[in-house]
Coordinates of C-alpha atoms and ligand atoms in Angstrom, one line a residue:
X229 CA 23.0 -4.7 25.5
X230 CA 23.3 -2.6 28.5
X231 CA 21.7 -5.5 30.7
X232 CA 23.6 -8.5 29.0
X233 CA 27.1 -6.3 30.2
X234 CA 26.5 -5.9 33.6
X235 CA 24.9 -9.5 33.8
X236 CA 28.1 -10.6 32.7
X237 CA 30.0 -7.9 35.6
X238 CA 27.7 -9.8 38.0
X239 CA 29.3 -13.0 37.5
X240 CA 32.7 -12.3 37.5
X241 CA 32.2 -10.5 40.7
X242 CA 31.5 -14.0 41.5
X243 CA 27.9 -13.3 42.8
X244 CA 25.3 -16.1 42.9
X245 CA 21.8 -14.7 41.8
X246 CA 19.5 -17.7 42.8
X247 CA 16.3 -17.5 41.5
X248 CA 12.6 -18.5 42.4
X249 CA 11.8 -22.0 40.9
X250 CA 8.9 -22.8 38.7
X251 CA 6.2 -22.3 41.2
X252 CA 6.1 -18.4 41.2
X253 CA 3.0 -17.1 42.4
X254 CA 0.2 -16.1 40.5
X255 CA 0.0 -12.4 41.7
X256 CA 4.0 -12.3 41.0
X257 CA 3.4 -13.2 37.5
X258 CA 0.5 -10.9 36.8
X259 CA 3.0 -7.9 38.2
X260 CA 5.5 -9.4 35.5
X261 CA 3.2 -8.4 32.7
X262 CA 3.1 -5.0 31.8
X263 CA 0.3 -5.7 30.1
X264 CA -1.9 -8.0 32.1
X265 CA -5.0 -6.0 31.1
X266 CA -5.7 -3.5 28.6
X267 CA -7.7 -0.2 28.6
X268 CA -9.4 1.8 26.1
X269 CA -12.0 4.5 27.4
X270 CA -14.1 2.7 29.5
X271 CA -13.0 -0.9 28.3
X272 CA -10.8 -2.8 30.3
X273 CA -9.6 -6.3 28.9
X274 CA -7.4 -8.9 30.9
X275 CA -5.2 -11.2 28.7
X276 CA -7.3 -13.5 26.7
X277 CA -10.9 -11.5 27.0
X278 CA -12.7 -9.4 24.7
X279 CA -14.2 -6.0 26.1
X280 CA -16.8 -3.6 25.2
X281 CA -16.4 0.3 26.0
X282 CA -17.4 3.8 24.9
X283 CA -14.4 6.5 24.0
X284 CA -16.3 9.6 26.1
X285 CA -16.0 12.8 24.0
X286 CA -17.0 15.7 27.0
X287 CA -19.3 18.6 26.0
X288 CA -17.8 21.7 25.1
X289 CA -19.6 24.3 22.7
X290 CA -21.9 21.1 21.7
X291 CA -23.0 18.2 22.9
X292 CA -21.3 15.2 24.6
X293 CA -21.6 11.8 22.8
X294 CA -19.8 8.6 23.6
X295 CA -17.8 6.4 20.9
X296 CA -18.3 2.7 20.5
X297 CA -14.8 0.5 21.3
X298 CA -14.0 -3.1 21.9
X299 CA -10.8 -4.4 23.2
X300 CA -9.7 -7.5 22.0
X301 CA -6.6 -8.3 24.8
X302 CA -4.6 -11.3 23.3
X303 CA -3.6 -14.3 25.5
X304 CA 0.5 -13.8 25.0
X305 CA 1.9 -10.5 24.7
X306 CA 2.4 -8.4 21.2
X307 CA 2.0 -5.4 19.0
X308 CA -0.9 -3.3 19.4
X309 CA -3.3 -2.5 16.9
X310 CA -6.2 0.0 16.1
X311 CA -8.7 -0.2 13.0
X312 CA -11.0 2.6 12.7
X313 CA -13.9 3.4 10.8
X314 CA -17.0 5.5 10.3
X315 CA -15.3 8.9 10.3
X316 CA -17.5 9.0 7.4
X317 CA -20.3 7.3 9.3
X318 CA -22.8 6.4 5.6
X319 CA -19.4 4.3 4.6
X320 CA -21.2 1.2 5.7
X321 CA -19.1 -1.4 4.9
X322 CA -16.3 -0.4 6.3
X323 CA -18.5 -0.3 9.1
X324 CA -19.9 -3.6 9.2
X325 CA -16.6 -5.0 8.5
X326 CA -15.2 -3.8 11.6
X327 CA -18.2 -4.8 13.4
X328 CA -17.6 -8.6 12.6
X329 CA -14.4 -8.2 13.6
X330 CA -14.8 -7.8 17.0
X331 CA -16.7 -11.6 16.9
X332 CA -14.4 -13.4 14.3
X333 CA -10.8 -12.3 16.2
X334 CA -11.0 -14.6 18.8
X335 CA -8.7 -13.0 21.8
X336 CA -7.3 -16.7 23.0
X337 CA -5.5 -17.1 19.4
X338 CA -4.1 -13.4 19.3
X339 CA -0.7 -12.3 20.7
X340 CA -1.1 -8.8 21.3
X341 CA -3.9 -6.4 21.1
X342 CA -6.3 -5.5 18.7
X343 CA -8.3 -2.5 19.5
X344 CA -11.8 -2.1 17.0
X345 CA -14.0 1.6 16.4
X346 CA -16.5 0.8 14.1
X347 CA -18.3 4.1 14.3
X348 CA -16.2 7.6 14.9
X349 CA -19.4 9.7 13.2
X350 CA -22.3 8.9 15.2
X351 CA -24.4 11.6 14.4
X352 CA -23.6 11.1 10.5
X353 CA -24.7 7.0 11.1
X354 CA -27.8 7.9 13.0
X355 CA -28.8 10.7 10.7
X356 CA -27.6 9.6 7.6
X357 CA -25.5 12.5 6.6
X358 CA -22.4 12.3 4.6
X359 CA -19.3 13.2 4.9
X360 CA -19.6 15.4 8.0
X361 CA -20.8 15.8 11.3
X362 CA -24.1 16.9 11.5
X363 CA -23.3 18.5 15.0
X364 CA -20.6 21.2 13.7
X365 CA -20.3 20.4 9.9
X366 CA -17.0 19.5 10.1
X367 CA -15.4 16.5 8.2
X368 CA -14.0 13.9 11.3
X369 CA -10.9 12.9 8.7
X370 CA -9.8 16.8 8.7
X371 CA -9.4 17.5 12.1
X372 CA -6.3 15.5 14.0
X373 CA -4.9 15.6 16.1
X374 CA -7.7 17.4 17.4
X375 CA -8.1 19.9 20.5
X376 CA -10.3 19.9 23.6
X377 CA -11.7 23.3 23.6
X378 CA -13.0 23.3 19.9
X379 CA -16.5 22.1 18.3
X380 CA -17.1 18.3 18.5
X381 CA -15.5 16.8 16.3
X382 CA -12.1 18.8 17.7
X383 CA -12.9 17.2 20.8
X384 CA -13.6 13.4 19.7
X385 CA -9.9 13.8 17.5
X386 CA -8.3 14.6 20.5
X387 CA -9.6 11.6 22.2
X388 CA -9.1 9.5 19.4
X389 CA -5.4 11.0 19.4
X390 CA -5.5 10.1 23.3
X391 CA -6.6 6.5 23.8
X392 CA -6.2 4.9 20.6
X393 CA -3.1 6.7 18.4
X394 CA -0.8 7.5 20.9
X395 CA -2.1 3.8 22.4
X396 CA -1.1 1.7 19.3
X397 CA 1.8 0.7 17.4
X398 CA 0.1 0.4 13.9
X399 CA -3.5 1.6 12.5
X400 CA -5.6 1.1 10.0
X401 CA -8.2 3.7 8.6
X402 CA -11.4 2.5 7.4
X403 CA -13.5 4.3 4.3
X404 CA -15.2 3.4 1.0
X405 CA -17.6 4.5 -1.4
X406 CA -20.0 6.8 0.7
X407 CA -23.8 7.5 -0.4
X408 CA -22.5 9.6 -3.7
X409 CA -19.8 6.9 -4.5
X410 CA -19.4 4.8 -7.0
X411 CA -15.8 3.4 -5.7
X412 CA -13.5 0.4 -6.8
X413 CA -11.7 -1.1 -3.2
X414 CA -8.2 0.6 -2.9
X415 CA -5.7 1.3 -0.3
X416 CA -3.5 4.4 0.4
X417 CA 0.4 3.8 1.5
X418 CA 1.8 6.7 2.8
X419 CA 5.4 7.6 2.2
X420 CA 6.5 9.9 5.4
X421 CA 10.5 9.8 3.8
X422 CA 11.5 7.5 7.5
X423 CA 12.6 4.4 5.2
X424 CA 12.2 1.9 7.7
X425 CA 8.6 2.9 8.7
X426 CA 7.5 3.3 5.0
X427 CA 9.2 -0.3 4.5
X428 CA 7.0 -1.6 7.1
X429 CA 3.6 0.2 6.2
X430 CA 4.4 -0.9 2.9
X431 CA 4.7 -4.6 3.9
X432 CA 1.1 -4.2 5.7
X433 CA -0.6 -2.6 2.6
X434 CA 0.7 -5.7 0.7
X435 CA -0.1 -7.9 3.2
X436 CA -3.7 -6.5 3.5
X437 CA -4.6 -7.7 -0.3
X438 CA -6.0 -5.0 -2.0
X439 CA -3.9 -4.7 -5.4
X440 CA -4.8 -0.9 -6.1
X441 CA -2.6 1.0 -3.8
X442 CA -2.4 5.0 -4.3
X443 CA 0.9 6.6 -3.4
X444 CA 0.4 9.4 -0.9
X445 CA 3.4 11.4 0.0
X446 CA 1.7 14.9 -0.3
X447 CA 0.4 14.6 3.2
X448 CA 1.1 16.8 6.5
X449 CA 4.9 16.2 8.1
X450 CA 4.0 18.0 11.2
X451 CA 2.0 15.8 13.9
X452 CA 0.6 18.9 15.5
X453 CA -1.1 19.7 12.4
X454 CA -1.3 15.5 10.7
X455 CA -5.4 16.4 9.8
X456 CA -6.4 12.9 9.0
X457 CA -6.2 10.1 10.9
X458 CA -4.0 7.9 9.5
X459 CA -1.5 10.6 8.9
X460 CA -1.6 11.8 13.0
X461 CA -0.3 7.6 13.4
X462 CA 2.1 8.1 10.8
X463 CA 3.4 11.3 12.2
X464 CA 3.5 9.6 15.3
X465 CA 6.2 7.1 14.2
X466 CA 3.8 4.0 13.5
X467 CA 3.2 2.3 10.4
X468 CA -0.4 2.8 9.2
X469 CA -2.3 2.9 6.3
X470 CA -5.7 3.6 5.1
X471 CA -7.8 0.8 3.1
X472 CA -11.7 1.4 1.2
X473 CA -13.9 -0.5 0.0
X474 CA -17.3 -0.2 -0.3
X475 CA -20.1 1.6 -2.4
X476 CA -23.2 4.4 -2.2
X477 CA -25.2 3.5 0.6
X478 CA -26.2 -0.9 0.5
X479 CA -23.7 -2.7 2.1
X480 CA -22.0 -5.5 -0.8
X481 CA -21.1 -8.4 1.5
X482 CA -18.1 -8.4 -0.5
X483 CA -16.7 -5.4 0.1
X484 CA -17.0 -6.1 3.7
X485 CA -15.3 -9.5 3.3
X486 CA -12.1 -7.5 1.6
X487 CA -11.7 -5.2 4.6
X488 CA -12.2 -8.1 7.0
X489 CA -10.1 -10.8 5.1
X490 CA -7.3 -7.3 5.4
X491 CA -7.1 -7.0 9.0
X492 CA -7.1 -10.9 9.0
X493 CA -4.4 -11.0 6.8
X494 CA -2.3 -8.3 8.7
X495 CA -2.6 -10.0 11.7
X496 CA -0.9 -12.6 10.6
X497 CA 1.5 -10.4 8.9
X498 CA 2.5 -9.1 12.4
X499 CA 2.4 -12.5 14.2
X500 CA -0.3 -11.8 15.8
X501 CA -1.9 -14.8 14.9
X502 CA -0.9 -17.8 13.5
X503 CA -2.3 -17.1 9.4
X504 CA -0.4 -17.6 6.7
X505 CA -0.1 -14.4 4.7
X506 CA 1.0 -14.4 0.7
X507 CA 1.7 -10.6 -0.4
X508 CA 0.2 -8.9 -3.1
X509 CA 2.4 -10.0 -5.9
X510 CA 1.3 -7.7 -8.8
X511 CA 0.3 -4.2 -7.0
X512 CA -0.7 -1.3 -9.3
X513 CA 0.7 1.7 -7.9
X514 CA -1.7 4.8 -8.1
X515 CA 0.6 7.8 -8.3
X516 CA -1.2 10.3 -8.7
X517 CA -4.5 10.8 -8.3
X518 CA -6.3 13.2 -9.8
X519 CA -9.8 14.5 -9.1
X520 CA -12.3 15.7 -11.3
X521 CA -14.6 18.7 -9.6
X522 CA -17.7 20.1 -10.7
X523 CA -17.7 23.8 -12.5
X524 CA -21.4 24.3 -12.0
X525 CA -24.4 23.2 -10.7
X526 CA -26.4 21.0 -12.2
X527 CA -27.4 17.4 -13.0
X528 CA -24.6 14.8 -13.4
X529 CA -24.9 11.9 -16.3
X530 CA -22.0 9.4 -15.8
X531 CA -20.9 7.5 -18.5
X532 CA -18.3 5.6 -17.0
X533 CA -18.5 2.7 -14.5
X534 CA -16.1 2.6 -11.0
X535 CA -13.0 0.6 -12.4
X536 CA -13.3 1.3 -16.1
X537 CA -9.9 2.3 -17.5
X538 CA -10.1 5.7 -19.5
X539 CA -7.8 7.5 -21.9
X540 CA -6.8 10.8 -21.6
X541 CA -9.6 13.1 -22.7
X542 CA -12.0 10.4 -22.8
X543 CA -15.7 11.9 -22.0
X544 CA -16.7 10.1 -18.9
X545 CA -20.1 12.1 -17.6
X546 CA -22.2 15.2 -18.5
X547 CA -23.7 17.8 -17.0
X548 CA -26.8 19.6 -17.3
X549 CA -29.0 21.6 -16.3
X550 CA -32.6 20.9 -14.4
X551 CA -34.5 20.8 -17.3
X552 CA -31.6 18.6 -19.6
X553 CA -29.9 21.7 -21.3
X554 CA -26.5 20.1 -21.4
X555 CA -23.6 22.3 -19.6
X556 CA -20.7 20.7 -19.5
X557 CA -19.2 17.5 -20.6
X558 CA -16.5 15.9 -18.5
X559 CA -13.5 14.4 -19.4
X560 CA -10.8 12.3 -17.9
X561 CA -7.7 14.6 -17.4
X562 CA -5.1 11.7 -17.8
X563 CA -5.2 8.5 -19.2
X564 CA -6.1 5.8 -15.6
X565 CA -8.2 3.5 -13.7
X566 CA -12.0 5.5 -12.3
X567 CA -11.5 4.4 -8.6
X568 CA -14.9 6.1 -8.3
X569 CA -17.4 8.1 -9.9
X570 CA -20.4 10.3 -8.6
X571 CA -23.0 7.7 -8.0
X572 CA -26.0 10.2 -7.8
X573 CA -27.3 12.9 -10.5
X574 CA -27.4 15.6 -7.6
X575 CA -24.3 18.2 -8.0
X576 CA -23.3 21.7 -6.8
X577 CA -20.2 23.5 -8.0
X578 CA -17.0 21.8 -6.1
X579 CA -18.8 18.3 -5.7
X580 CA -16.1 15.6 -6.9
X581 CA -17.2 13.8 -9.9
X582 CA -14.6 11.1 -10.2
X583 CA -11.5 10.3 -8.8
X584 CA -8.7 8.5 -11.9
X585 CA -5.8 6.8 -10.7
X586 CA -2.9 7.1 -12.9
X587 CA -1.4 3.9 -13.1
X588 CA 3.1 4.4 -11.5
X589 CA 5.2 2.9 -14.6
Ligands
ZN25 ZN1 -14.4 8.2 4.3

């Protein structure tokens, strides 16, 4: 507005603005572009390339380790967009799906940038542990927005938070099933009470394809204290949203395809490429979700499969002890949908033993 008024002042102050023709020079045109190239960590792509990097988390109280980043720099200008996964680094297909990402999103078709992390946990990947980081035995989704003199993975939120939150308009979080899971694919939308950002994260989660969405809205408001990743985006103004799929260790090439066929499907959602995106026209909204935690220690029997739907009160696993005393049984708390269920017999008092999604009437 501000620039159409006083073009319009130039003009009747009768001056003539002549402008360079159509052969501007190359180096003229490049200045233009705000965004002639793009840089994550140590990848730098110019418009139209694809480039490989490392986020570099420094030493502190533990070791330095390096990140793996691509940087996919579209040919015309656009959003910008981060997907994430491997907080959790035994959630393989999450991982693998972001991995074939960086091949299939080719950077000549895409307007604007699309920035891919397939691994946040190294040392869980490497040493198969899950949920935490073997390093400090911290969990990498707890931790945002991070800080620069704590343990690593303190110091890896912080860069995260650096060069690829406060870097993009809209992110993604990857999980699913990890080795002890025995999950059904799902997405979280998260409802930060800014109507027009939950209006547009909303559109994405529906545009990504997965038809079990869980309402979130009991998250962290303050983005100095956000904890998980999606939520430090969120509380950063940018509509985000976390999807999982996935199961227990042996990557499903399905569940891959789901996360991949998602971040396809947003792309096109935000214009950044050409695809034609139909909505999720039935969702079933999650809201809530409860959890079921282990009492004891002891040897868990499920009797339920991920996705079965249970009634209230329904037994859905057992308990007992190491020589098949029984303990405990377990039962649904509310009538839902299992979006997972332990996958493995081991068990120690606190251990979640199945998550139900009430279905939102
Ligand atoms: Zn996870």
């Amino acid at each position: 507005m501000q620039a159409s008024r006083s073009g319009r002042a130039l003009a009747a102050a009768g001056l003539v603005i002549v402008t360079a023709p159509a052969a501007v020079p190359a180096r003229a045109t490049a200045q233009r572009d705000a965004r002639a190239s793009f840089t994550v960590g140590t990848a730098t792509a110019a418009r139209g390339q694809r480039a490989y990097g490392v986020l570099k988390v420094p030493a502190g109280s533990d070791a330095a380790y390096d990140i793996p980043v691509a940087v996919l720099h579209g040919a015309r200008p656009g959003p910008v967009l981060a997907v994430v996964a491997g907080s959790h680094g035994t959630e393989y297909a999450s991982i693998v799906a972001v991995e074939r990402l960086i091949d299939e999103v080719k950077p000549a078709e895409l307007a604007g940038t699309l920035i891919l992390v397939p691994i946040v946990n190294i040392a869980s990947f490497e040493r198969i542990v899950p949920h935490l980081n073997p390093i400090d035995g911290k969990n990498m989704n707890r931790f945002y927005p991070g800080s620069a003199s704590g343990t690593q993975t303190d110091r890896a939120s912080a860069v995260i938070t650096r060069e690829i939150i406060e870097r993009c308009d809209h992110l993604i979080d990857f999980h699913g099933g990890d080795l002890d899971e025995n999950l059904r694919p799902y997405s979280y939308w998260t409802v930060t009470g800014n109507k027009a950002q939950d209006e547009a994260s909303r559109a994405m989660v529906l545009a990504f394809g997965l038809d079990h969405i869980i309402v979130s809205s009991d998250r962290p408001k303050d983005p100095s204290a956000s904890r998980f990743l999606e939520n430090t985006a969120s509380t950063r103004g940018k509509p985000s949203f976390t999807a999982e799929a996935g199961r227990s260790g042996p990557v499903d090439p399905n569940d891959a395809a789901v996360l991949v066929k998602g971040v396809q499907n947003v792309l096109g959602h935000l214009k950044m490429t050409a695809r034609t995106v139909t909505p999720v026209a039935k969702p079933i909204w999650i809201d809530p979700l409860l959890s079921v935690t282990a009492e004891r220690d002891g040897v868990f029997h499920p009797l339920v499969d991920r996705d079965a739907h249970v009634t209230k009160g329904q037994k859905i696993g057992a308990i007992t002890d190491y020589l098949n005393r029984p303990l405990q049984d377990v039962v649904a708390p509310d009538a839902g949908i299992v979006l997972f269920v332990r996958a493995v017999p081991s068990l120690k008092k606190g251990d979640t033993l199945a998550s139900i999604g009430v279905v939102k009437r």
